[in-house]
Coordinates of C-alpha atoms in Angstrom, one line a residue:
P1 CA 15.2 64.8 110.9
F2 CA 12.3 67.4 109.4
L3 CA 10.3 67.0 111.6
K4 CA 12.4 67.3 115.0
E5 CA 13.3 69.8 113.7
Q6 CA 10.5 71.3 114.1
G7 CA 9.7 70.0 118.1
H8 CA 8.1 66.9 117.2
E9 CA 10.5 64.2 119.2
N10 CA 8.4 61.1 119.3
V11 CA 6.1 61.1 116.0
S12 CA 7.2 57.3 114.4
Y13 CA 8.0 57.5 110.9
G14 CA 5.2 56.5 108.5
S15 CA 2.6 57.0 110.8
P16 CA -1.0 59.0 110.5
E17 CA 0.3 62.4 112.5
M18 CA 3.5 62.2 110.1
N19 CA 1.7 62.5 107.3
R20 CA -0.5 65.4 109.6
L21 CA 1.7 66.9 110.2
L22 CA 4.2 66.8 106.6
G23 CA 0.6 67.6 105.0
E24 CA -0.5 71.1 107.2
H25 CA 3.8 71.8 106.2
A26 CA 3.6 71.2 102.5
I27 CA 0.2 73.1 102.3
G28 CA 1.6 76.5 103.7
V29 CA 4.5 76.2 101.7
I30 CA 2.1 75.9 98.9
K31 CA 0.0 79.1 100.3
E32 CA 3.4 80.7 101.4
D33 CA 5.0 80.5 97.8
P34 CA 2.4 79.2 94.9
G35 CA 4.6 79.6 92.5
F36 CA 7.4 77.2 94.0
Y37 CA 5.2 74.9 94.0
L38 CA 4.0 75.5 90.5
K39 CA 7.6 75.5 89.0
T40 CA 8.2 72.4 90.9
I41 CA 5.1 70.3 89.7
L42 CA 6.6 71.8 86.1
V43 CA 10.2 70.5 86.3
R44 CA 8.7 67.2 88.1
S45 CA 6.2 66.2 85.4
I46 CA 9.3 67.4 82.4
R47 CA 11.3 64.9 84.3
M48 CA 8.7 62.5 84.6
A49 CA 7.7 62.6 81.1
R50 CA 11.7 62.0 79.6
N51 CA 11.9 58.6 81.8
P52 CA 7.9 57.6 83.0
L53 CA 8.8 54.3 84.0
P54 CA 12.3 53.9 86.2
M55 CA 12.4 50.0 87.5
F56 CA 13.5 48.5 84.1
Y57 CA 17.6 49.1 84.2
Q58 CA 18.9 50.3 87.1
Q59 CA 22.5 51.8 85.7
R60 CA 25.9 50.8 87.8
N61 CA 27.3 54.5 86.8
P62 CA 24.6 56.8 86.4
R63 CA 25.9 60.0 84.1
S64 CA 24.5 62.4 86.6
E65 CA 27.0 61.3 89.4
S66 CA 29.6 60.2 87.5
G67 CA 30.7 64.4 86.2
L68 CA 31.6 63.4 82.8
S69 CA 30.1 65.0 79.9
R70 CA 28.1 63.1 77.7
S71 CA 30.2 62.1 74.9
E72 CA 33.1 61.4 77.6
Y73 CA 30.5 58.9 79.6
I74 CA 29.1 57.0 76.4
M75 CA 33.1 56.3 76.0
R76 CA 34.2 55.1 79.2
N77 CA 30.8 52.7 80.5
P78 CA 29.3 52.4 76.7
V79 CA 27.1 49.2 78.8
D80 CA 25.2 51.7 81.2
A81 CA 25.0 54.4 77.9
V82 CA 22.5 51.8 75.2
M83 CA 20.5 50.2 78.1
G84 CA 20.0 53.4 79.7
V85 CA 19.0 54.6 76.3
A86 CA 17.5 51.3 75.6
Q87 CA 15.7 51.3 79.1
N88 CA 14.1 54.7 78.0
A89 CA 12.5 54.0 75.0
W90 CA 10.9 51.1 76.0
A91 CA 9.5 53.1 79.1
L92 CA 8.3 55.9 76.2
A93 CA 6.9 53.1 74.1
V94 CA 5.5 51.1 77.2
F95 CA 3.5 54.5 79.2
Y96 CA 2.5 57.1 76.4
L97 CA 1.1 53.9 73.6
G98 CA -0.4 52.1 76.7
L99 CA -2.3 55.5 78.0
I100 CA -3.3 56.7 73.7
L101 CA -4.3 52.5 73.9
S102 CA -6.3 52.7 76.8
A103 CA -7.9 55.9 76.1
A104 CA -8.4 54.2 72.0
M105 CA -10.2 51.5 74.2
I106 CA -12.4 52.5 77.1
F107 CA -14.1 54.8 73.5
S108 CA -14.1 51.6 71.1
R109 CA -15.6 49.6 73.6
R110 CA -18.9 50.9 73.6
G111 CA -21.0 48.0 75.0
R112 CA -18.2 47.7 78.1
R113 CA -17.1 51.2 78.9
A114 CA -17.8 50.9 81.7
E115 CA -15.6 47.4 83.2
T116 CA -12.8 49.4 81.0
V117 CA -12.5 52.5 82.8
V118 CA -13.0 50.5 86.1
F119 CA -9.6 48.4 84.4
M120 CA -8.0 51.8 83.8
L121 CA -8.5 53.6 86.6
P122 CA -5.3 52.7 88.6
V123 CA -2.9 54.4 85.5
F124 CA -5.3 57.7 86.0
Y125 CA -5.5 57.4 89.5
L126 CA -1.8 58.0 89.7
L127 CA -1.7 60.5 87.5
A128 CA -4.5 62.0 89.3
T129 CA -3.1 61.8 92.8
T130 CA 1.1 62.3 92.4
L131 CA 1.2 65.5 89.5
P132 CA 0.2 67.6 92.3
L133 CA 2.0 65.7 95.6
H134 CA 4.4 64.3 94.4
F135 CA 5.1 63.4 90.4
E136 CA 7.7 60.9 90.5
A137 CA 8.1 58.0 88.0
R138 CA 8.9 55.4 91.0
Y139 CA 4.8 55.9 92.2
M140 CA 3.9 55.3 88.4
A141 CA 5.3 51.3 88.6
A142 CA 2.3 50.4 90.6
G143 CA -0.4 51.9 87.8
A144 CA 2.5 50.0 85.2
P145 CA 0.6 46.4 84.4
A146 CA -2.9 47.6 83.7
L147 CA -1.0 49.8 80.9
I148 CA 0.0 45.9 79.5
A149 CA -4.1 45.5 78.5
P150 CA -4.6 48.2 76.3
L151 CA -1.1 46.9 74.5
L152 CA -2.3 43.8 74.4
W153 CA -5.7 44.8 73.0
G154 CA -3.7 47.3 70.7
A155 CA -1.5 44.3 68.8
E156 CA -4.7 42.7 68.9
A157 CA -6.7 44.9 66.7
A158 CA -3.3 45.6 64.6
L159 CA -2.3 42.0 63.7
G160 CA -7.1 41.3 63.0
K161 CA -6.5 44.7 61.1
L162 CA -2.8 42.8 59.2
K163 CA -5.3 39.8 58.6
R164 CA -8.1 41.8 57.0
T165 CA -5.8 43.7 54.5
K166 CA -4.3 39.8 53.5
R167 CA -7.3 37.5 53.2
K168 CA -8.6 41.2 50.9
L169 CA -5.5 41.0 48.6
G170 CA -6.1 37.5 48.5
E171 CA -9.4 37.1 47.3
S172 CA -9.3 39.7 44.9
S173 CA -6.2 37.8 42.9

């Protein structure tokens, strides 16, 4: 609809022509009001930081659409409220712990650092490209599977340390 309003009647959705026209328009808006662009990025970044991977549980009755206060919503939709909190906690843990462990994994694997960086590129690529353009959490879903490796690496490192500690305690007694 936007392109048709601008006089571009025959542009197909998702076509290179559409991308070019929308890109030109976006660059024009940014040049005209860079403060608006920066504010938009900041607001989206804050929203994304609160819920980086909103793909696990879709609420049947989202609070944002209910018009209810937080306490009223919890009383009327307890399952959605609990699942929403659990989903957010899980997504925050997976995403942020995965990012931290991916950086730790890159720095600790000295001999295989190049391979590790290449393996972790999807997550960092998606962060770098979506932040300035359209920073929405749904776009992070494509890179989320790459977070599994650092999470498993961190779990293996923690379990290995626990085993070594138990072994040392067993030897000293």
